[in-house]
Coordinates of C-alpha atoms in Angstrom, one line a residue:
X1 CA 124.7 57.8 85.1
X2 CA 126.4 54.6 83.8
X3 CA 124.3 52.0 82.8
X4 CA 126.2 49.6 85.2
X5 CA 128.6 50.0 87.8
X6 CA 131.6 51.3 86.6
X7 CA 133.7 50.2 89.4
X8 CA 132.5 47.0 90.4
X9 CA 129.9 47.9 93.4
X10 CA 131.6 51.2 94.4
X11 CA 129.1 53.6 92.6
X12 CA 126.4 52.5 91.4
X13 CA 124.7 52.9 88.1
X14 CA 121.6 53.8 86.8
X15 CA 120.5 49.4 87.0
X16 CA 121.5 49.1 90.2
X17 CA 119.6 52.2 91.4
X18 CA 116.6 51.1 89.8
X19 CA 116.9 47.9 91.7
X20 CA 117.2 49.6 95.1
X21 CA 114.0 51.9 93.7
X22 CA 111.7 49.2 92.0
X23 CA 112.8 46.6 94.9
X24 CA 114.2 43.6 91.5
X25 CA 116.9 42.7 90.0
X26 CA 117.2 43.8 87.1
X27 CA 119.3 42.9 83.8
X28 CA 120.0 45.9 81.2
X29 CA 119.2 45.0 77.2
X30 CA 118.9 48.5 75.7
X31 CA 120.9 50.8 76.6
X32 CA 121.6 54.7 76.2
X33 CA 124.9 56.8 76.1
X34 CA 125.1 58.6 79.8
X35 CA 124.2 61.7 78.8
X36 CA 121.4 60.8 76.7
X37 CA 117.6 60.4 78.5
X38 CA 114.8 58.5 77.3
X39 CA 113.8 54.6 77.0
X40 CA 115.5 51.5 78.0
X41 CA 114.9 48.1 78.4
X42 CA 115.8 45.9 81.4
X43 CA 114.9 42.3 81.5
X44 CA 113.9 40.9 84.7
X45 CA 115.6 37.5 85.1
X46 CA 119.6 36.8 83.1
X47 CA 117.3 34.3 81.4
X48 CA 115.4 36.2 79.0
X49 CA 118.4 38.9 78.0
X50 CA 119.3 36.9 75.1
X51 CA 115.4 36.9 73.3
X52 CA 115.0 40.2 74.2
X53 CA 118.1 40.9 72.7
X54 CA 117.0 39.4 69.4
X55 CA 113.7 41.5 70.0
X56 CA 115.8 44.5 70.0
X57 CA 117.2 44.0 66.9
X58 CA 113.8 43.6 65.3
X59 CA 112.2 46.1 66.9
X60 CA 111.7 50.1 65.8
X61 CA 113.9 52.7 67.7
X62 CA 112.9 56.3 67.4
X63 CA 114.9 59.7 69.2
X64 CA 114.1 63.1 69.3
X65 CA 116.7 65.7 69.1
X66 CA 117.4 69.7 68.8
X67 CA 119.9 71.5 66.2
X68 CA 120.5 74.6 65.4
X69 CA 121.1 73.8 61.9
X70 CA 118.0 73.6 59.7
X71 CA 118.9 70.7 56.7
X72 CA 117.2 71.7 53.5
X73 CA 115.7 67.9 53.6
X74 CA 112.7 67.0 54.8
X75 CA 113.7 63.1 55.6
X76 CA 117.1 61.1 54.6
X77 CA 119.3 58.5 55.4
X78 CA 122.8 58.1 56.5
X79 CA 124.7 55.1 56.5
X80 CA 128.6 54.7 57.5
X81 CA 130.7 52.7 59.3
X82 CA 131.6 53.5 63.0
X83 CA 134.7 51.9 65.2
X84 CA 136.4 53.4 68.2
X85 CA 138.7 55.9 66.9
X86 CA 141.9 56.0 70.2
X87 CA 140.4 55.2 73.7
X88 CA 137.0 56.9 74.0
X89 CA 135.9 58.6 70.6
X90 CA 133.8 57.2 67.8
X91 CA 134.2 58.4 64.4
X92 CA 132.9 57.5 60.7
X93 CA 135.7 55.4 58.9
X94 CA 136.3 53.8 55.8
X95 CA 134.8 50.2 54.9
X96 CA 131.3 48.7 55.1
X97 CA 128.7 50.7 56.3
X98 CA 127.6 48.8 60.0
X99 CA 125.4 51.6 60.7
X100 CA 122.1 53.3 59.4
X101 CA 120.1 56.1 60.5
X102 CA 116.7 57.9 59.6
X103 CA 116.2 61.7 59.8
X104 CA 112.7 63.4 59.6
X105 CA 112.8 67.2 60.1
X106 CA 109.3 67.6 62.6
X107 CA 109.3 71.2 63.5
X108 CA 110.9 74.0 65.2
X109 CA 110.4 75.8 68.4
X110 CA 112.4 79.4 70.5
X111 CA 115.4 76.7 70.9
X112 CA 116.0 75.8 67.4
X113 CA 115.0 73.3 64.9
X114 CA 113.4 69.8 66.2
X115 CA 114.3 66.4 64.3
X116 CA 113.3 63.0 64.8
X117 CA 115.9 59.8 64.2
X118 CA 115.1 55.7 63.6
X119 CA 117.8 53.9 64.1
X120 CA 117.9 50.3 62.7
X121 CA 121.7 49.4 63.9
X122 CA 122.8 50.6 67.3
X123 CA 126.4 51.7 67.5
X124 CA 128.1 54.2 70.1
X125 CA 127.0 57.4 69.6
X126 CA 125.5 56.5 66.0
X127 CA 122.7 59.1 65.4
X128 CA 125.2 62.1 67.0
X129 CA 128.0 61.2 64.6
X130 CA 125.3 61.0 61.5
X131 CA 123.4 64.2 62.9
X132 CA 127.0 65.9 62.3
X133 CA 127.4 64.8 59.2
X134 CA 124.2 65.8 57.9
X135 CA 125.4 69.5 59.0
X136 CA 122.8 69.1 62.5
X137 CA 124.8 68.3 65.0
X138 CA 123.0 68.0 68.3
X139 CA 123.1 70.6 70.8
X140 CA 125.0 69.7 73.7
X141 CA 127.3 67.3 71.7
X142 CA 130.3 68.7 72.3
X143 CA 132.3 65.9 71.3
X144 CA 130.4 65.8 67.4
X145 CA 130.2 69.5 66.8
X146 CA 127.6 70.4 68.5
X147 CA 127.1 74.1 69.9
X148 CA 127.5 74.4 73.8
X149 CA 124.1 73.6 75.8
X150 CA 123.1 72.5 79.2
X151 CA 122.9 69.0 78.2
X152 CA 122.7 66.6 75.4
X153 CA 119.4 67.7 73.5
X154 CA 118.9 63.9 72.7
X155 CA 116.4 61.8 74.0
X156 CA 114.7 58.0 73.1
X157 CA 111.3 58.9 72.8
X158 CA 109.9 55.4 71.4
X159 CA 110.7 51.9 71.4
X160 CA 108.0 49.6 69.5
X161 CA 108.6 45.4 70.1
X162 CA 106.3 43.0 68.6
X163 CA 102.7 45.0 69.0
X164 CA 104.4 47.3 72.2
X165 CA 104.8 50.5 71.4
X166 CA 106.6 52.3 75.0
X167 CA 106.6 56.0 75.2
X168 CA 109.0 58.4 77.1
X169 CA 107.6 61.4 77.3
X170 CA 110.4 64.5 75.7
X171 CA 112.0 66.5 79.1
X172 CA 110.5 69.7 79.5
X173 CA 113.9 71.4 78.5
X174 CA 113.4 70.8 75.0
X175 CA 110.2 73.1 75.1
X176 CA 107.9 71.0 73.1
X177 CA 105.0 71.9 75.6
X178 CA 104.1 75.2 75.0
X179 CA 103.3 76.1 78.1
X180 CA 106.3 75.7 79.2
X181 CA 107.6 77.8 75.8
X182 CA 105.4 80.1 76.9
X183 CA 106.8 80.6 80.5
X184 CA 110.5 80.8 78.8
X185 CA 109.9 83.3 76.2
X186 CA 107.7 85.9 79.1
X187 CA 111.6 86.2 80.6
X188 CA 113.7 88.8 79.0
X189 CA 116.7 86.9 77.0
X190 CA 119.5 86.8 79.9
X191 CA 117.3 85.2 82.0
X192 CA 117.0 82.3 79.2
X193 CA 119.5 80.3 80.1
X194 CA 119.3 79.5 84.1
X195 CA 115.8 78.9 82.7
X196 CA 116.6 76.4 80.6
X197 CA 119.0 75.2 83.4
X198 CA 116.5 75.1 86.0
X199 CA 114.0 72.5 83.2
X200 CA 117.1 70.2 82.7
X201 CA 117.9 70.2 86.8
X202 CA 114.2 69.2 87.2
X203 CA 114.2 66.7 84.0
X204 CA 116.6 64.7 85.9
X205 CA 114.8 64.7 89.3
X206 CA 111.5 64.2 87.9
X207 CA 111.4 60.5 88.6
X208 CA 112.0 61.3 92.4
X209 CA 109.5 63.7 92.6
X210 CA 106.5 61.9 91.3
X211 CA 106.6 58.7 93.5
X212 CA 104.1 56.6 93.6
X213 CA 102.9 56.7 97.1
X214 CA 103.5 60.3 97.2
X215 CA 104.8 60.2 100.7
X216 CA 107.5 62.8 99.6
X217 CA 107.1 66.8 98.9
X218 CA 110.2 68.0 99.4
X219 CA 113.5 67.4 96.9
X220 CA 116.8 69.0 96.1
X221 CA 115.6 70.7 93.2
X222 CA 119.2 72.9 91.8
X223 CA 122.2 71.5 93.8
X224 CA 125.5 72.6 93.0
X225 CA 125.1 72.1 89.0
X226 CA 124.6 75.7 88.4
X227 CA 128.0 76.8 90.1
X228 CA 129.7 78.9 89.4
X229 CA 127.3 80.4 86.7
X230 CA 124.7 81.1 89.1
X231 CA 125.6 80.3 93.1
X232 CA 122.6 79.1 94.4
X233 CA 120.8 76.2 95.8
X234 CA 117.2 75.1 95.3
X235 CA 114.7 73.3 97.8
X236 CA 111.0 72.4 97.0
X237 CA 109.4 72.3 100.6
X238 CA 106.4 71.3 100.2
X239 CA 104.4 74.1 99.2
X240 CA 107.4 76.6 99.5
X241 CA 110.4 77.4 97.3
X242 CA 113.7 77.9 99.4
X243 CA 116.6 79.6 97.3
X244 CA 120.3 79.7 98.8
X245 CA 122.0 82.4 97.3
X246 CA 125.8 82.0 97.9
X247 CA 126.4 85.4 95.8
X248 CA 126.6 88.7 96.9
X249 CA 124.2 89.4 93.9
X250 CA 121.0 89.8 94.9
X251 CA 118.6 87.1 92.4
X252 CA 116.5 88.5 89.6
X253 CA 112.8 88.9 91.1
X254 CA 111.3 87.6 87.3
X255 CA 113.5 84.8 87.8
X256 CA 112.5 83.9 91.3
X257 CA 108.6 83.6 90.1
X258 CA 110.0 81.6 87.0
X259 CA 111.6 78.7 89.0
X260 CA 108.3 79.2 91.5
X261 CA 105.7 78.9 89.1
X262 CA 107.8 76.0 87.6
X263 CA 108.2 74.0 90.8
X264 CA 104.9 74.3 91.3
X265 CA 105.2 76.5 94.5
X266 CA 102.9 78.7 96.2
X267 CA 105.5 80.6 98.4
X268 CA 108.8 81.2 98.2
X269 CA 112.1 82.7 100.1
X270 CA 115.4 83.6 99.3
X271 CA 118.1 82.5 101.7
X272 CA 121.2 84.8 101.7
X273 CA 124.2 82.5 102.1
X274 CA 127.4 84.2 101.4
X275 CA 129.9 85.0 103.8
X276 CA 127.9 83.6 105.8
X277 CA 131.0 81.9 107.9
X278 CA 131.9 85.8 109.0
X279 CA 128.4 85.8 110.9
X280 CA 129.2 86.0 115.1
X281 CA 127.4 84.2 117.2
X282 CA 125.2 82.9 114.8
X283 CA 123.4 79.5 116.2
X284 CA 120.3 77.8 115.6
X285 CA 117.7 80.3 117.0
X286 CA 118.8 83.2 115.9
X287 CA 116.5 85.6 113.8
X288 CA 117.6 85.6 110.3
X289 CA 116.2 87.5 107.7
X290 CA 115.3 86.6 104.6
X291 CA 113.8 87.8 101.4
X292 CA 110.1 86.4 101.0
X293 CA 106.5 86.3 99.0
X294 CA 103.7 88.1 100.4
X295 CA 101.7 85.6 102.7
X296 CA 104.7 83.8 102.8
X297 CA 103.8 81.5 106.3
X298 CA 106.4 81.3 109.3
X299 CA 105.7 77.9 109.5
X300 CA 104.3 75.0 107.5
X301 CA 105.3 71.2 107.7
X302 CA 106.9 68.8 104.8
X303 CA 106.1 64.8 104.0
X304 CA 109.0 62.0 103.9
X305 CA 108.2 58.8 103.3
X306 CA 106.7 58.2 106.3
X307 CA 107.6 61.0 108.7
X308 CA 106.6 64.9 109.1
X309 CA 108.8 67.2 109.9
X310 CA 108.2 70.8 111.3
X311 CA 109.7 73.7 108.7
X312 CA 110.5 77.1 109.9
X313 CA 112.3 79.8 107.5
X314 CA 113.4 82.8 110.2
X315 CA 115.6 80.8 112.3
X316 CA 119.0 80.3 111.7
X317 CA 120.5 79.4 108.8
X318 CA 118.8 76.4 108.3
X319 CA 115.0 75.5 107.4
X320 CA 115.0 72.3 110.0
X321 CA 115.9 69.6 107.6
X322 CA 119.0 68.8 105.7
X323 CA 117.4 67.0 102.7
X324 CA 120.9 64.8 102.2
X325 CA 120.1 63.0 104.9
X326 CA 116.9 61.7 103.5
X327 CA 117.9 57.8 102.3
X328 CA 119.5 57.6 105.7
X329 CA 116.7 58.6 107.8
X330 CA 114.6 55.9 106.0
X331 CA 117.6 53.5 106.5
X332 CA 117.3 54.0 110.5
X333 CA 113.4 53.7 110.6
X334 CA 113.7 50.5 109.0
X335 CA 116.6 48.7 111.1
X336 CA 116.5 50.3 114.6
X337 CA 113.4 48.0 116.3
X338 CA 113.6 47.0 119.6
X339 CA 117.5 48.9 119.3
X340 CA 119.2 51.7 121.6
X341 CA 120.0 54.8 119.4
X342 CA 121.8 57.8 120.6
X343 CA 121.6 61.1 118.3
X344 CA 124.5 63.2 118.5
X345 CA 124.3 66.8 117.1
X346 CA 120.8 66.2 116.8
X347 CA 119.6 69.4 115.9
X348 CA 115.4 69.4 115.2
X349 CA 115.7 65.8 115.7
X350 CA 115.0 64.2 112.2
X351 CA 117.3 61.2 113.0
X352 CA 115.7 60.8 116.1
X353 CA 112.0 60.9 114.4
X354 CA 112.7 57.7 112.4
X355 CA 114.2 55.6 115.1
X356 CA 111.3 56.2 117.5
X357 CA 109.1 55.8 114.8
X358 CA 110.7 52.7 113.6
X359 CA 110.2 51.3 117.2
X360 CA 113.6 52.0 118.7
X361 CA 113.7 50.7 122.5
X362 CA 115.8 53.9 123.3
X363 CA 116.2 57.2 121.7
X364 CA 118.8 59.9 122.8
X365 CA 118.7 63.2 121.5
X366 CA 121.8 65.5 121.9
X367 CA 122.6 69.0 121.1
X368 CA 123.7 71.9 122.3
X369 CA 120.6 74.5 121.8
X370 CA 117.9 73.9 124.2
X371 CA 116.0 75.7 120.9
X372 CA 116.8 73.0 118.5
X373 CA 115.6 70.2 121.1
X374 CA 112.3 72.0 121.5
X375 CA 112.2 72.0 117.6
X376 CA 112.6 68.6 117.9
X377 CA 110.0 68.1 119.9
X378 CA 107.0 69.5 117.8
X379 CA 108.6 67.2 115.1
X380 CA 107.9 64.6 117.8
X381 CA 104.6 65.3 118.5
X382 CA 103.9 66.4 114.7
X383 CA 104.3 62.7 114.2
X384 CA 101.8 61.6 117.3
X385 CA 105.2 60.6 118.9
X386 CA 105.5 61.4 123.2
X387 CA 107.9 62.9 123.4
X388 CA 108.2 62.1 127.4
X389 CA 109.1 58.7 126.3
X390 CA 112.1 59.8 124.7
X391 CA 115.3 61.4 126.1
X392 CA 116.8 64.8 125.1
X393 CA 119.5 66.3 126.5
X394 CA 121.2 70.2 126.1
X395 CA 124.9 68.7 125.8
X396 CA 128.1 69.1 124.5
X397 CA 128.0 65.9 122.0
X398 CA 131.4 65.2 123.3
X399 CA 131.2 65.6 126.9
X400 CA 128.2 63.4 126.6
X401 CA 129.8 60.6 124.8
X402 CA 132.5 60.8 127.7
X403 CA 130.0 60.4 130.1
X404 CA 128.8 57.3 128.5
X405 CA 132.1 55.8 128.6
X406 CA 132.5 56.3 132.4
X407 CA 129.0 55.3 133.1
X408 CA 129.0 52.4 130.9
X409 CA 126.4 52.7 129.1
X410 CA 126.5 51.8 125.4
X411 CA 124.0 52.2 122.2
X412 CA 123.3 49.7 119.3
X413 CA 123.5 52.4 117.2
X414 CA 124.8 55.8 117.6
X415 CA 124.5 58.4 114.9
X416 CA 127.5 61.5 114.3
X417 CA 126.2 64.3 111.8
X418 CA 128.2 66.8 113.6
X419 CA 129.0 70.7 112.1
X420 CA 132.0 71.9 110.2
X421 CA 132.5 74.9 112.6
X422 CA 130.1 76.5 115.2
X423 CA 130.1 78.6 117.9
X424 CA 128.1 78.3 121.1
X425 CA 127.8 78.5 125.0
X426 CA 130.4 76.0 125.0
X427 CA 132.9 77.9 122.9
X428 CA 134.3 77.2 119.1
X429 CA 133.5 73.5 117.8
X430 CA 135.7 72.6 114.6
X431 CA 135.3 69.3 113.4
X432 CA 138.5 68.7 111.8
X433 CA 139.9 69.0 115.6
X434 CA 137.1 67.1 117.0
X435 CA 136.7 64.4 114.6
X436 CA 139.3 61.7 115.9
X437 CA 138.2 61.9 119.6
X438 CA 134.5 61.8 118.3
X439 CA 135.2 58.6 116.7
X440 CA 137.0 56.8 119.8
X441 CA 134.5 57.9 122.3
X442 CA 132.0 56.5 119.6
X443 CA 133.3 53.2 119.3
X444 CA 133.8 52.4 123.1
X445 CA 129.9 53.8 123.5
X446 CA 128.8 50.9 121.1
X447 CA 127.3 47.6 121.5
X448 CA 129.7 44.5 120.3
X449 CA 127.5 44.4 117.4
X450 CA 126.4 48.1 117.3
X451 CA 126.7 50.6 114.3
X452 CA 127.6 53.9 113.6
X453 CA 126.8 56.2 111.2
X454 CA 129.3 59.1 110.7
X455 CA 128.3 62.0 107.6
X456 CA 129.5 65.3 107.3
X457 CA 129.7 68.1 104.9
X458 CA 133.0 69.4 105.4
X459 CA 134.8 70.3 102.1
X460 CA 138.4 69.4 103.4
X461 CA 137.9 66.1 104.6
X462 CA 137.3 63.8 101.6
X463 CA 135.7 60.5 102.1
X464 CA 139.2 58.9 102.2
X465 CA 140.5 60.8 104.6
X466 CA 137.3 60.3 106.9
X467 CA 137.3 56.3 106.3
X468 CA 141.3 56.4 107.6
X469 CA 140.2 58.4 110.6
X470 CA 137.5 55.5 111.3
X471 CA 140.1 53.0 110.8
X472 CA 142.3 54.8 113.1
X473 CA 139.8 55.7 115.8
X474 CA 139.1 51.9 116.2
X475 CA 142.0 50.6 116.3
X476 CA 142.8 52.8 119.0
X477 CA 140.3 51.3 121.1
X478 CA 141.6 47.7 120.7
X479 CA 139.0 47.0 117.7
X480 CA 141.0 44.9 115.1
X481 CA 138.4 45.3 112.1
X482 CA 135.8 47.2 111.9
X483 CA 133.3 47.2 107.9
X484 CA 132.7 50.3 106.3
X485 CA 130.0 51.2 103.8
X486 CA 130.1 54.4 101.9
X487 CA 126.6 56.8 102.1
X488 CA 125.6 57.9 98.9
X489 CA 123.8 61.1 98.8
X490 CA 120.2 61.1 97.4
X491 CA 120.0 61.3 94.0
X492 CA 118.7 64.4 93.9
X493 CA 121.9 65.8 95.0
X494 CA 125.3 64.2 93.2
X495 CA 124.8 61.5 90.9
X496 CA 126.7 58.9 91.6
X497 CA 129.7 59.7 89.0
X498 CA 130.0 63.1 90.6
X499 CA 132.6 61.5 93.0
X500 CA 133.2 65.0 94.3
X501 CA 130.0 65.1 97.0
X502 CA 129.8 67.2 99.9
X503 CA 128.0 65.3 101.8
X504 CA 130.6 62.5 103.2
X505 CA 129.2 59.8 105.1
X506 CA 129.4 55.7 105.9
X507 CA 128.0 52.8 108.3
X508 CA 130.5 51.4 110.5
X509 CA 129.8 48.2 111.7
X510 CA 131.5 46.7 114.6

């Protein structure tokens, strides 16, 4: 992530998402390269920047890093001067040295040899550029020399102001626990490097998955960085591993109990995903099976934030939950009280969970599969919700929203998280066909100050293409201007520079 915004409020960086996470505004004093992980320093109020800045400058800065190369020196120093060489690079150059860095030579595990670096200047990319000229060039740095890694094998362990020494702890990837160096080096050696992969997906999701209220056990744990190495997917469910596999291959078994024992699961189950567009008549409950551990259960529940939800892993093609929509849920459960809420496509109900527990006057369930709306249901009562008190209705989403229209009655907020294709009772659903009339029926179903949420997954309608369609479907009702705001996917899914998300989404407000 950037350390700001690089657009000006479009994406945001990693400040901003520490604000939305730690609930303050926050003001960035040290900071590190993107692809580099370790310690920074925010100050809290635009106030105090400038001392802490001054602190910084004073203060003792130490990294950790991995090479290949082994230097015949135990600890030296490098000095040089570094400027911007063309638009992006940094480079040594001639003239007075602006920039000085310490090496100490600490050790050496199964990856290669482990150095640390104090830095008492703090230019772009400083200890990469003197780490290559040294003849160590950090793994992952494929802009200084470095040999070709999962990610940058840099990391800011320590920063030490005034008598405060603050600690980040090294990412499990760089297998300086042996425990974990243990695990890697029981796998036979093609297995080493989805292992290594798997550490640096959960190194970057670690800080999601150890909240501190806990209220959450179940995270995107592989999304799509692994593709198209290794096609697969990864879900911690609780107690339960889910794997997607979107290759014909079928998964290596040792490295099934690798990523297990690593996520800290009890159970796991391989989901077989590919060509899985081919399968007839597949809906919600059919019978699918799957590859599993012994005593793997049929049925267990998960934790989010404040809502239980119901897991099953034999029917469909789903588990019950779609873990993207997670931020939105919470959004919902927090703004919907005393509010009319309509759930189109609802499937087991998740959406409709965190309005009625966030004290929605009215909530409306809608899907086609009587199955899916029983689902919902347990997830109802799983969460000491009556479900008598709600509505649910087995429904063409679209035919339903027509209905509305005649009957006049409207929603305050209505919620679209309709499929890319499916087939049913009702016949073939595509959503590119669909979309426009969705979106029209939507609007004249709203409040005058209603909402609507609109995500989808389908990989041929980009976000752009799905804001014109909203602009379009209301001003064909005789809506002049409606406000958009984009839905970012949870961060353990795309980061927010990964522009290229499959999970499209925004709140339209009327």
């Amino acid at each position: 992530m950037s350390t700001h915004t690089p657009d000006g409020g479009a994406t945001p960086g990693f400040t901003e998402s520490a604000e939305k996470l730690l609930g303050e505004k926050l003001w960035a004093v040290h900071r590190l390269d993107r692809d580099t992980s370790g310690c920074l320093l925010c100050a809290l109020s635009a106030e105090s920047v400038a001392p802490w800045t001054q602190k910084l400058k004073e203060s003792i800065k130490k990294y950790i890093f991995l090479s290949p190369g082994e230097s015949e020196k135990s600890v030296w120093s490098v000095e040089g001067r570094i400027e911007k060489v063309g638009s992006h690079r940094f480079e040594l150059v001639e003239g007075e040295a602006n920039s000085q860095t310490t090496f100490a030579k600490i050790g050496k595990n199964s990856l290669g040899v482990i150095y640390e670096a104090e830095i008492s200047t703090g230019k772009t990319h400083q200890i990469r550029i003197h780490a290559q000229k040294s003849g160590i060039a950090v793994m992952g740095d494929n802009e200084h020399g470095g040999v070709p890694f999962p990610r940058l094998m840099l990391h800011s362990m320590e920063l030490q102001i005034d008598n405060t020494k603050i600690l980040s702890r090294p990412p499990d990837s760089f297998l300086l626990d042996k425990e974990f160096e243990r695990k890697f080096l029981t796998l036979p050696a093609h297995l080493h490097l989805p292992a290594i992969k798997l550490l640096v997906s959960l190194d970057r999701r670690r800080f999601l998955m150890t909240p501190p209220n806990g209220e959450t056990d179940a995270f995107r744990i592989v999304h799509r960085e692994w593709f198209p190495e290794l096609m697969i997917c990864v879900e911690k469910l609780g107690n339960v591993l889910q794997i997607m596999n979107y290759s014909p291959a079928p998964l290596d078994p040792k490295l099934i109990r690798f990523i297990a024992e690593v996520v800290e699961c009890e159970h796991w189950f391989v989901r077989s995903m590919f060509n899985r567009g081919n399968l007839k008549n597949i809906s919600e409950d059919t019978q699918i099976n799957v590859q599993t551990s012994e005593a793997m259960p049929l049925q267990w529940a998960i934790k989010e934030n404040k809502m239980d939800f119901d897991i099953r892993h034999s029917q469909g093609m789903s588990s019950g939950i779609f873990l993207d929509q997670r931020d939105n849920r919470l959004a919902i459960m927090e703004s919907v009280h005393g509010k009319k809420v309509a759930n189109f496509f609802s499937y087991t109900c998740g959406f409709s969970v965190a309005a009625a527990l966030g004290g929605a006057a009215e909530v409306v369930s809608i899907d086609t599969s009587l199955a899916s709306l029983n689902w919902g249901r347990d997830n109802f009562k799983l969460n000491d919700l009556d479900s008598d008190k709600y509505e649910f209705f087995v429904a063409d989403s679209l035919f339903f929203l027509s209905a509305c229209v005649k009957r006049g009655r409207k929603f305050d907020l209505i919620i679209l998280d309709p499929p890319t294709f499916s087939r049913g009772k009702h016949g073939t659903f595509k959503l590119a066909e669909k979309l426009p009339e969705l979106l029209r029926e939507s609007f004249k179903s709203l409040e005058s100050e209603g909402r609507l949420l609109i995500t989808l997954n389908d990989e041929t309608l980009t976000s752009a293409i799905v804001s014109r369609l909203i602009e379009e479907a209301s001003q064909a009702v005789g809506l002049p201007f409606v406000r958009m705001e984009r839905v970012h996917p949870p961060l353990d899914f795309e980061f927010p520079l990964e522009r290229d998300t499959v999970l499209k989404g925004f709140w339209v407000f009327r």
